[in-house]
Amino acid sequence: MRILKALKKEPIDRIPFWYMRQAGRYLPEYLQLKGSDSFLELAMNPKKAIEISIQPYKRFRMDAIILFADILTPLQAVGIPIEFHEKIGPTLKYDVFNKDDLKKIKNFEPEKQVFYVREIIQGIKNYIKNINDDNVALIGFSGAPFTLLSYLVEGGTAKKFEKTKEFMFNFEKDFHHLMEDITNLTIEYLKFQIQSGVDLVQIFDSWGGILSYHHYEEFCFPYLKKIIKNIKQYVPVILFVGNNAHLVKLLSLLEPDCISLDWRVEDITMIPENIAIQGNMDPLVLFGSSERVKKETLNILNKFSKRKNFIFNLGHGIYPNTPLHNVEVMVQTIKEYRLNE
Amino acid sequence: MRILKALKKEPIDRIPFWYMRQAGRYLPEYLQLKGSDSFLELAMNPKKAIEISIQPYKRFRMDAIILFADILTPLQAVGIPIEFHEKIGPTLKYDVFNKDDLKKIKNFEPEKQVFYVREIIQGIKNYIKNINDDNVALIGFSGAPFTLLSYLVEGGTAKKFEKTKEFMFNFEKDFHHLMEDITNLTIEYLKFQIQSGVDLVQIFDSWGGILSYHHYEEFCFPYLKKIIKNIKQYVPVILFVGNNAHLVKLLSLLEPDCISLDWRVEDITMIPENIAIQGNMDPLVLFGSSERVKKETLNILNKFSKRKNFIFNLGHGIYPNTPLHNVEVMVQTIKEYRLNE
């Protein structure tokens, strides 16, 4: 698999690529299959989730298929009520200070609570086996504890994260206690995905970039350290933190196999050569002219391909309404790019 | 004035401070004076705007009063229709591709269009004169061209800035043309403020941090260079760019008198010693415990006070609902902090 080879700096014929949220609303075939189903309904429907995971591969033949699942799946599994509303996003009903809410949390029993995730993983693996493409890897994923905690505390997607920081800066013990619980849940969830057949995993700390370097070090670092140490003995771990330009040094100290770069990351000198890098392209470049898309794709390739352990990706998930012809231009530019040996 | 002394590394008795959006919704006296008036109505009412500008000084005795005005004032002045709606924010009616809209833009005649800004500046200066506080400076301000352009293109406040980047990456000539126009408008507007009596100015590129280093260099740098070069011959210029951790090196090359740091900026080694720094405190720390506020305020003071040209500020405007007692703790901590000579 091209991505696994790149992670280990083994010889590759071309730069491997996939892109975050590659299965999603910019694809007409996704919108058709989705119909009026909510995101959560799709993620719990193995037949549809397998097809959705595969859709981008069928179109662009990237080097990885990522499991179609919801970042909130493990929280829902242990009994946190979650609703999805079009345009609003998820709504979680949980009060971190209510002891009755705390009591309702169940033990995590993946075979019972998220059996469908195994079905989806196995379905995608079967597809890959049947098409006989040795290069394509299956990526599992999980949210990072801080990001999951912020959904819990905010009750959904936030803008300024006032409630999360209020909780963090006022009730440190409760914060750390909850982070510890979510960390253990995340490890079990990732292990379940690995046992089910994923080839590598990506951890998404989508909201981690709202914290300063020192707050990330104090409030997130120990938990990510525990997860990464635990998981990377089984499969390679890619770490994505949104808006992470100021955190790159700290993320390197976590020793993931690969760091996924936001488009704003400029200086990567503090990432040791043995840690692979991925990403760095602004997904909104894809809203520009095709000449611009080609130029920026080449810039990224020229900048990073010498590193030997680089995976092409965007600096953030691809947006709905992204013009498909520009994705095509980006993909063609990567595939035609010749590596100088 | 303590701030002007700090900018020039002249001896000061203590670290000067003010904070962005210090006149605003976290103050009960502001909410009372505001009543049902919109932001724009307040900004065009000299009597109220003078009082609002002064309110935070009366409470906390900071070293600067910042002109209460709207960032969109110069755009409104040249004829762009702007409406304010509670919770939604501003709505601009302008189509960058409509030639009829372009024709409606008027020449900027500050004496005629924004005479009230002069009245407000003079009113604040009179207040400062009467209270006889030699230390307090009056700060004027303007939005940066990119931030103003984004309001125009998006028609208001955006989240992902899809339209702005679509415009920028597709219609480069139109983009640069519009940036040039807004740059000239900004220079004239700032000169008008300086002629009216402000002691220094701050340029707010609130949304600049959505751009990568290279895009900021390509699309924003030349315009800010022109403004800063032009204005700093009259008064000192502070440059604030939101989410600017990855841009610090580039901002230094613009040679402002002072760079205002987001709370995520960790590495400031690339800022030359002759450029002052301001900010770096996460405004949401003020939602924490008082112990946390004191600790973090001291951390910032210990980190930067040796630099001799440091102004205490937040890394972003203070939020509505910020607990006043914590602002008091922060202010007291700064005032009691002894500089080691």
XYZ file of C-alpha atoms in Angstrom:
682
model
C 0.000 0.000 0.000
C 1.432 3.294 -1.200
C 0.536 5.208 1.985
C 2.066 2.618 4.322
C 5.224 2.619 2.194
C 5.449 6.409 2.330
C 5.037 6.370 6.107
C 8.084 4.106 6.313
C 10.075 6.031 3.658
C 10.069 2.954 1.421
C 10.403 3.552 -2.337
C 7.161 4.680 -4.004
C 6.315 5.236 -7.675
C 4.385 8.446 -6.975
C 3.163 10.597 -4.060
C 0.213 8.881 -2.362
C -2.921 10.919 -1.775
C -6.372 10.967 -0.231
C -8.307 13.848 1.191
C -10.206 14.473 4.356
C -14.017 14.216 4.025
C -13.480 12.731 0.568
C -16.810 10.904 1.013
C -19.252 13.750 1.311
C -21.566 16.407 0.094
C -19.483 17.687 -2.842
C -20.170 14.333 -4.606
C -23.491 14.080 -6.486
C -23.513 10.294 -5.957
C -23.292 10.884 -2.194
C -26.185 13.336 -2.208
C -28.254 10.867 -4.213
C -27.554 7.971 -1.867
C -28.052 10.154 1.198
C -31.558 11.200 0.241
C -33.289 12.443 3.362
C -31.259 10.289 5.764
C -29.386 12.077 8.524
C -25.629 11.719 8.865
C -26.055 9.449 11.876
C -28.562 7.243 10.064
C -26.144 6.824 7.162
C -23.265 6.005 9.500
C -25.337 3.263 11.166
C -26.453 1.719 7.875
C -23.671 -0.655 6.739
C -24.925 -1.031 3.178
C -25.049 2.708 2.586
C -21.925 3.509 4.652
C -19.848 0.988 2.675
C -21.004 2.449 -0.627
C -20.397 6.033 0.586
C -16.875 5.145 1.764
C -16.089 3.685 -1.656
C -17.671 6.399 -3.806
C -14.682 8.787 -3.905
C -12.328 5.903 -4.699
C -14.478 4.888 -7.652
C -14.215 8.373 -9.039
C -10.641 9.395 -8.230
C -8.738 6.165 -7.382
C -7.001 7.642 -4.380
C -4.623 5.614 -2.230
C -6.918 5.342 0.755
C -10.536 4.824 1.609
C -11.553 6.282 4.944
C -14.253 4.620 7.011
C -17.505 6.576 6.773
C -18.550 7.081 10.379
C -19.503 9.879 12.704
C -16.961 11.452 15.035
C -19.587 11.197 17.801
C -20.196 7.447 17.340
C -18.342 6.336 20.520
C -20.178 8.932 22.639
C -23.509 7.746 21.297
C -22.434 4.152 21.942
C -22.081 4.744 25.676
C -25.522 6.298 25.909
C -25.239 10.008 25.201
C -28.351 11.131 23.304
C -27.418 12.751 20.002
C -29.707 14.275 17.411
C -28.816 15.539 13.946
C -30.471 18.526 12.369
C -29.797 19.712 8.845
C -27.721 22.950 8.890
C -27.463 23.010 12.719
C -25.400 19.831 13.026
C -25.396 17.514 16.031
C -27.137 18.280 19.322
C -25.945 16.387 22.401
C -28.009 16.148 25.557
C -25.534 15.853 28.391
C -24.761 18.008 31.405
C -21.224 17.575 32.748
C -22.383 18.712 36.187
C -25.477 16.546 36.474
C -24.788 13.364 38.430
C -27.867 11.709 36.946
C -26.444 12.264 33.470
C -23.122 10.793 34.597
C -24.867 7.690 35.955
C -26.536 7.031 32.615
C -23.184 6.456 30.895
C -22.778 2.793 30.002
C -19.651 0.695 29.714
C -18.318 0.551 26.189
C -19.141 -2.789 24.566
C -18.255 -2.308 20.912
C -19.541 -5.717 19.731
C -22.950 -4.770 21.067
C -23.041 -1.008 20.589
C -21.106 -0.369 17.353
C -21.222 -3.767 15.635
C -22.169 -1.912 12.450
C -18.723 -0.263 12.381
C -17.194 -3.745 12.062
C -19.620 -4.598 9.280
C -18.677 -1.434 7.402
C -14.945 -2.032 7.792
C -15.271 -5.627 6.614
C -17.456 -4.591 3.692
C -14.874 -2.057 2.512
C -12.049 -4.592 2.955
C -13.990 -7.089 0.821
C -14.449 -4.482 -1.866
C -10.713 -3.714 -1.870
C -9.937 -7.440 -2.056
C -12.260 -7.921 -5.007
C -10.898 -5.036 -7.064
C -7.382 -6.298 -6.400
C -5.804 -2.857 -5.898
C -2.764 -3.480 -3.707
C -2.212 0.204 -3.256
C -5.370 1.240 -1.483
C -5.385 1.342 2.320
C -8.363 1.523 4.667
C -8.134 4.303 7.248
C -10.042 4.097 10.520
C -10.509 7.170 12.676
C -11.587 8.683 15.925
C -12.013 12.146 17.348
C -9.407 13.272 19.886
C -10.547 13.527 23.521
C -10.536 17.332 23.585
C -12.684 17.583 20.466
C -15.154 15.002 21.788
C -15.240 16.717 25.170
C -15.989 20.045 23.521
C -19.027 18.545 21.744
C -20.215 17.224 25.103
C -19.717 20.470 26.980
C -21.009 22.779 24.250
C -23.902 20.473 23.387
C -22.908 20.603 19.718
C -20.617 22.488 17.348
C -19.291 25.713 18.842
C -17.800 28.923 17.496
C -15.779 30.446 20.323
C -15.775 27.473 22.706
C -16.705 29.641 25.680
C -18.302 26.778 27.589
C -15.399 24.408 26.947
C -12.822 26.902 28.179
C -15.009 27.996 31.066
C -15.173 24.339 32.146
C -11.458 23.790 31.566
C -10.272 26.922 33.394
C -12.719 26.595 36.303
C -13.160 22.906 36.999
C -9.793 21.397 36.208
C -10.374 18.169 38.134
C -13.695 17.463 36.418
C -12.138 18.335 33.080
C -9.240 15.907 33.555
C -11.543 13.206 34.847
C -13.737 13.459 31.759
C -10.702 13.562 29.446
C -9.400 10.375 31.073
C -12.731 8.606 30.484
C -12.932 9.723 26.856
C -9.303 8.700 26.314
C -10.015 5.146 27.465
C -13.149 5.025 25.328
C -11.167 6.235 22.301
C -8.469 3.599 22.768
C -11.071 0.829 22.946
C -12.912 2.190 19.925
C -9.735 2.381 17.839
C -8.679 -1.114 18.904
C -12.085 -2.397 17.785
C -11.551 -0.786 14.380
C -8.073 -2.313 14.140
C -9.371 -5.765 15.075
C -12.031 -5.295 12.393
C -9.405 -4.668 9.720
C -8.332 -1.034 9.227
C -4.737 -0.600 7.999
C -3.996 2.652 9.814
C -5.903 5.277 11.802
C -6.209 9.032 11.898
C -7.039 10.931 15.085
C -8.995 14.141 14.463
C -8.527 16.903 17.005
C -10.646 19.212 14.901
C -10.971 21.923 17.556
C -7.581 21.560 19.268
C -6.247 24.644 17.490
C -8.354 26.970 19.642
C -5.900 26.342 22.475
C -2.584 28.089 22.978
C 0.608 26.020 22.964
C 0.732 25.933 26.756
C -2.921 25.064 27.205
C -2.657 22.284 24.638
C 0.358 20.981 26.534
C -1.456 21.152 29.863
C -4.914 19.944 28.877
C -4.540 17.691 25.808
C -0.996 16.403 25.458
C -1.039 13.640 28.132
C -4.220 12.077 26.737
C -3.062 12.061 23.133
C 0.259 10.650 24.288
C -1.534 7.730 25.923
C -3.677 7.027 22.846
C -0.839 7.266 20.338
C 1.538 5.144 22.399
C -1.152 2.509 22.794
C -2.334 2.404 19.191
C 0.867 2.760 17.199
C 2.050 -0.641 18.383
C -0.715 -2.072 16.158
C -1.050 0.285 13.149
C 0.398 3.643 12.045
C -1.254 6.723 13.534
C -1.840 10.006 11.701
C -2.585 12.994 13.924
C -4.693 15.851 12.605
C -5.251 18.980 14.661
C -7.240 21.798 13.046
C -5.536 25.218 12.881
C -2.294 23.655 14.128
C 0.440 26.025 12.908
C 1.424 26.999 16.461
C 1.306 23.408 17.751
C 3.580 21.592 15.298
C 6.488 21.289 17.739
C 4.240 19.892 20.454
C 2.568 17.444 18.079
C 5.991 16.113 17.089
C 6.687 15.329 20.738
C 3.618 13.079 20.687
C 5.498 10.906 18.190
C 2.657 9.974 15.846
C 3.699 8.250 12.609
C 2.430 11.219 10.631
C 1.290 14.798 11.310
C -1.478 16.236 9.156
C -0.762 19.901 8.458
C -3.314 22.683 8.332
C -2.877 24.937 5.232
C -1.508 27.643 7.494
C 1.516 25.650 8.612
C 4.588 27.309 7.149
C 7.501 26.118 9.228
C 7.970 22.346 9.554
C 11.628 22.354 10.559
C 10.694 21.117 14.047
C 9.114 17.924 12.686
C 11.769 15.191 12.836
C 12.494 13.387 9.559
C 11.119 10.097 10.890
C 7.632 11.583 11.311
C 5.753 11.701 8.017
C 3.703 14.720 6.976
C 0.412 15.026 5.153
C -1.768 17.882 3.918
C -1.043 21.626 3.782
C -3.218 22.531 0.770
C -5.975 25.088 1.430
C -9.222 23.282 0.475
C -10.673 26.579 -0.732
C -8.045 26.776 -3.466
C -10.392 24.268 -5.131
C -12.913 27.105 -5.464
C -10.440 28.962 -7.691
C -9.502 28.708 -11.352
C -8.090 25.420 -12.633
C -4.761 27.154 -13.317
C -4.621 28.176 -9.679
C -5.443 24.618 -8.547
C -2.698 23.158 -10.705
C -0.141 25.746 -9.597
C -0.872 25.281 -5.891
C -0.886 21.478 -6.157
C 2.534 21.616 -7.831
C 3.827 24.039 -5.183
C 2.934 21.566 -2.444
C 4.418 18.639 -4.365
C 7.644 20.529 -5.041
C 7.862 21.649 -1.434
C 7.377 18.266 0.222
C 8.063 15.413 -2.202
C 11.780 15.407 -1.380
C 10.926 14.367 2.152
C 10.129 10.777 1.003
C 7.445 10.437 3.662
C 4.818 12.832 2.381
C 1.128 12.107 1.757
C -0.796 14.589 -0.365
C -3.946 15.811 1.365
C -5.837 19.014 2.055
C -5.257 21.125 5.171
C -8.879 20.555 6.220
C -11.835 18.470 5.038
C -13.056 19.216 1.522
C -16.048 21.579 1.503
C -19.522 20.951 0.135
C -19.942 22.734 -3.235
C -16.303 22.148 -4.160
C -16.218 22.062 -7.985
C -15.563 18.489 -9.092
C -13.521 19.520 -12.125
C -10.987 21.131 -9.802
C -10.699 17.999 -7.693
C -10.013 16.226 -10.977
C -7.259 18.737 -11.830
C -5.654 18.264 -8.410
C -5.782 14.469 -8.667
C -4.363 14.451 -12.221
C -1.555 16.799 -11.197
C -0.570 14.476 -8.354
C -0.742 11.353 -10.522
C 1.329 12.900 -13.325
C 3.940 14.316 -10.976
C 7.256 12.539 -11.491
C 9.475 11.957 -8.512
C 13.153 12.691 -9.034
C 15.149 9.842 -7.659
C 1.857 58.527 27.555
C 2.867 55.128 28.845
C 2.041 53.318 25.597
C 3.994 55.716 23.401
C 6.963 55.409 25.765
C 6.814 51.622 25.622
C 6.714 51.683 21.824
C 9.977 53.629 21.864
C 11.533 51.537 24.670
C 11.673 54.613 26.898
C 11.647 54.011 30.671
C 8.204 53.199 32.077
C 7.009 52.749 35.658
C 4.836 49.732 34.803
C 3.632 47.696 31.793
C 1.013 49.691 29.876
C -2.268 47.978 29.057
C -5.570 48.264 27.261
C -7.665 45.583 25.653
C -9.373 45.134 22.362
C -13.151 45.773 22.414
C -12.735 47.225 25.894
C -15.815 49.351 25.195
C -18.480 46.758 24.703
C -21.151 44.353 25.728
C -19.448 42.891 28.820
C -19.925 46.290 30.519
C -23.346 46.870 32.145
C -22.965 50.633 31.626
C -22.498 50.007 27.895
C -25.616 47.857 27.671
C -27.577 50.524 29.511
C -26.422 53.349 27.254
C -26.889 51.205 24.149
C -30.547 50.502 24.835
C -32.143 49.433 21.579
C -29.729 51.357 19.349
C -27.828 49.369 16.725
C -24.045 49.364 16.692
C -24.017 51.647 13.672
C -26.439 54.103 15.281
C -24.209 54.293 18.365
C -21.094 54.810 16.256
C -22.756 57.743 14.449
C -23.972 59.398 17.643
C -21.053 61.490 18.994
C -22.522 62.013 22.445
C -23.064 58.317 23.029
C -19.899 57.193 21.206
C -17.730 59.516 23.340
C -19.274 58.189 26.530
C -18.937 54.562 25.369
C -15.257 55.076 24.468
C -14.595 56.482 27.931
C -16.615 53.927 29.966
C -13.881 51.255 30.286
C -11.318 53.905 31.268
C -13.575 55.151 34.047
C -13.782 51.650 35.448
C -10.261 50.275 34.904
C -7.985 53.294 34.218
C -6.192 51.641 31.342
C -3.466 53.432 29.395
C -5.488 53.900 26.237
C -8.957 54.796 25.118
C -9.850 53.437 21.702
C -12.197 55.329 19.442
C -15.633 53.688 19.418
C -16.451 53.283 15.729
C -17.489 50.585 13.335
C -14.945 48.758 11.205
C -17.298 49.243 8.235
C -17.571 53.032 8.670
C -15.373 53.933 5.653
C -17.300 51.535 3.388
C -20.578 53.040 4.482
C -19.105 56.500 3.935
C -18.528 55.868 0.226
C -22.076 54.674 -0.288
C -22.231 50.947 0.439
C -25.576 50.150 2.077
C -25.058 48.455 5.451
C -27.682 47.177 7.843
C -27.193 45.846 11.359
C -29.253 43.048 12.791
C -28.973 41.799 16.354
C -27.220 38.388 16.459
C -26.662 38.277 12.661
C -24.308 41.238 12.539
C -23.834 43.530 9.557
C -25.378 42.938 6.127
C -23.772 44.690 3.150
C -25.543 45.100 -0.139
C -22.838 45.139 -2.786
C -22.059 42.912 -5.725
C -18.397 42.984 -6.778
C -19.392 41.941 -10.306
C -22.216 44.394 -10.822
C -21.075 47.484 -12.711
C -24.085 49.448 -11.477
C -23.003 48.754 -7.904
C -19.482 49.887 -8.767
C -20.794 53.139 -10.247
C -22.633 53.986 -7.053
C -19.393 54.228 -5.070
C -18.673 57.825 -4.147
C -15.387 59.635 -3.613
C -14.342 59.661 0.020
C -14.947 63.072 1.576
C -14.403 62.532 5.287
C -15.418 66.050 6.372
C -18.799 65.448 4.772
C -19.304 61.702 5.234
C -17.708 60.907 8.605
C -17.620 64.315 10.321
C -18.998 62.567 13.416
C -15.738 60.593 13.764
C -13.889 63.905 14.200
C -16.436 65.020 16.789
C -15.963 61.776 18.730
C -12.168 61.994 18.625
C -12.220 65.622 19.781
C -14.718 64.823 22.524
C -12.499 62.057 23.895
C -9.422 64.283 23.687
C -11.253 66.969 25.651
C -12.177 64.445 28.306
C -8.541 63.317 28.585
C -7.412 66.950 28.847
C -9.902 67.674 31.615
C -8.988 64.681 33.755
C -5.338 65.580 33.370
C -4.075 61.979 32.981
C -0.824 62.300 31.052
C -0.597 58.574 30.606
C -3.703 57.845 28.602
C -3.443 57.722 24.810
C -6.229 57.853 22.243
C -6.075 55.046 19.677
C -7.705 55.418 16.273
C -8.298 52.403 14.070
C -9.275 50.980 10.754
C -9.933 47.563 9.275
C -7.262 46.172 6.947
C -8.135 46.025 3.237
C -8.506 42.226 3.163
C -10.896 42.204 6.110
C -12.986 45.020 4.618
C -12.982 43.305 1.223
C -14.189 40.082 2.797
C -17.179 41.882 4.343
C -17.966 43.285 0.912
C -17.646 39.994 -0.936
C -19.363 37.834 1.677
C -22.086 40.430 2.320
C -21.397 40.213 6.060
C -19.502 38.131 8.585
C -18.383 34.767 7.190
C -17.319 31.444 8.654
C -15.255 29.715 5.980
C -14.762 32.649 3.609
C -15.682 30.597 0.570
C -16.835 33.596 -1.445
C -13.769 35.661 -0.576
C -11.354 32.930 -1.606
C -13.416 32.040 -4.666
C -13.125 35.686 -5.736
C -9.432 35.861 -4.877
C -8.428 32.629 -6.613
C -10.589 33.182 -9.701
C -10.611 36.892 -10.413
C -7.191 38.075 -9.362
C -7.302 41.326 -11.315
C -10.647 42.361 -9.853
C -9.441 41.356 -6.415
C -6.295 43.476 -6.658
C -8.216 46.396 -8.110
C -10.655 46.368 -5.210
C -7.827 45.970 -2.669
C -6.106 49.019 -4.185
C -9.279 51.099 -3.843
C -9.863 50.026 -0.254
C -6.199 50.688 0.566
C -6.463 54.289 -0.627
C -9.725 54.725 1.261
C -8.114 53.329 4.435
C -5.146 55.683 4.183
C -7.440 58.705 3.808
C -9.638 57.552 6.682
C -6.666 57.049 9.014
C -5.185 60.417 8.029
C -8.516 62.034 8.893
C -8.420 60.399 12.328
C -4.828 61.568 12.846
C -5.708 65.135 11.820
C -8.597 64.931 14.283
C -6.255 64.085 17.151
C -5.585 60.353 17.702
C -2.157 59.577 19.197
C -1.614 56.258 17.444
C -3.615 53.828 15.306
C -4.284 50.119 15.177
C -5.045 48.292 11.934
C -7.359 45.304 12.408
C -6.965 42.495 9.888
C -9.469 40.421 11.811
C -9.836 37.741 9.122
C -6.306 37.759 7.688
C -5.425 34.572 9.559
C -7.586 32.445 7.254
C -4.870 32.820 4.623
C -1.716 30.751 4.363
C 1.643 32.500 4.610
C 2.064 32.562 0.846
C -1.434 33.785 0.124
C -1.097 36.522 2.709
C 2.174 37.519 1.063
C 0.610 37.517 -2.399
C -2.774 39.070 -1.682
C -2.412 41.278 1.423
C 1.201 42.205 2.043
C 1.641 44.952 -0.614
C -1.464 46.820 0.532
C -0.593 46.746 4.217
C 2.943 47.822 3.319
C 1.568 50.890 1.563
C -0.724 51.814 4.463
C 1.884 51.302 7.185
C 4.610 53.182 5.313
C 2.235 56.057 4.724
C 0.784 56.292 8.230
C 3.771 55.636 10.455
C 5.382 58.881 9.379
C 2.614 60.599 11.393
C 1.808 58.314 14.332
C 2.823 54.821 15.554
C 0.987 51.918 13.928
C -0.061 48.714 15.720
C -0.922 45.814 13.425
C -3.405 43.178 14.574
C -4.102 40.108 12.469
C -6.471 37.507 13.929
C -5.141 33.941 14.222
C -1.674 35.166 13.228
C 0.694 32.535 14.641
C 1.857 31.473 11.162
C 2.193 35.043 9.873
C 4.430 36.631 12.501
C 7.539 36.658 10.297
C 5.659 38.249 7.415
C 4.058 40.857 9.667
C 7.512 41.843 10.919
C 8.570 42.538 7.338
C 5.747 45.083 7.149
C 7.635 47.073 9.796
C 4.727 48.280 11.913
C 5.684 49.913 15.227
C 3.963 47.100 17.091
C 2.526 43.650 16.320
C -0.519 42.505 18.248
C -0.230 38.790 18.998
C -3.047 36.268 18.933
C -3.078 33.997 22.028
C -1.811 31.137 19.867
C 1.471 32.830 18.999
C 4.227 30.871 20.687
C 7.399 31.775 18.839
C 8.266 35.481 18.559
C 11.972 35.104 17.856
C 11.450 36.422 14.326
C 10.086 39.759 15.547
C 13.014 42.217 15.606
C 13.652 43.928 18.931
C 12.725 47.339 17.519
C 9.153 46.217 16.825
C 7.016 46.292 19.971
C 4.595 43.507 20.825
C 1.165 43.536 22.391
C -1.375 40.916 23.454
C -1.048 37.119 23.639
C -3.526 36.454 26.470
C -6.463 34.170 25.586
C -9.577 36.296 26.285
C -11.441 33.150 27.374
C -9.065 32.719 30.308
C -11.267 35.455 31.786
C -14.072 32.869 31.920
C -11.972 30.799 34.323
C -11.308 30.978 38.055
C -9.684 34.119 39.455
C -6.610 32.062 40.387
C -6.291 31.004 36.749
C -6.661 34.624 35.578
C -3.967 35.830 37.951
C -1.594 32.997 37.040
C -1.984 33.513 33.287
C -1.645 37.298 33.560
C 1.597 36.835 35.490
C 2.848 34.280 32.947
C 2.423 36.804 30.145
C 4.023 39.579 32.194
C 6.998 37.394 33.100
C 7.393 36.241 29.521
C 7.370 39.641 27.835
C 8.144 42.412 30.310
C 11.899 42.049 29.799
C 11.436 43.148 26.214
C 10.923 46.810 27.301
C 8.488 47.408 24.444
C 5.536 45.284 25.513
C 1.914 46.378 25.847
C -0.413 44.092 27.792
C -3.527 43.185 25.838
C -5.675 40.192 24.978
C -5.065 38.032 21.920
C -8.516 38.938 20.597
C -11.319 41.323 21.550
C -12.890 40.718 24.960
C -16.106 38.656 24.728
C -19.592 39.622 25.831
C -20.445 37.916 29.162
C -16.843 38.159 30.363
C -17.050 38.247 34.191
C -16.127 41.738 35.341
C -14.451 40.543 38.542
C -11.904 38.668 36.417
C -11.148 41.746 34.330
C -10.538 43.470 37.656
C -8.132 40.684 38.726
C -6.224 40.972 35.429
C -5.993 44.767 35.693
C -4.864 44.666 39.346
C -2.233 42.047 38.538
C -0.805 44.244 35.784
C -0.829 47.377 37.950
C 0.850 45.655 40.887
C 3.496 43.970 38.749
C 6.910 45.417 39.531
C 9.416 45.750 36.711
C 12.941 44.656 37.544
C 15.311 47.271 36.296
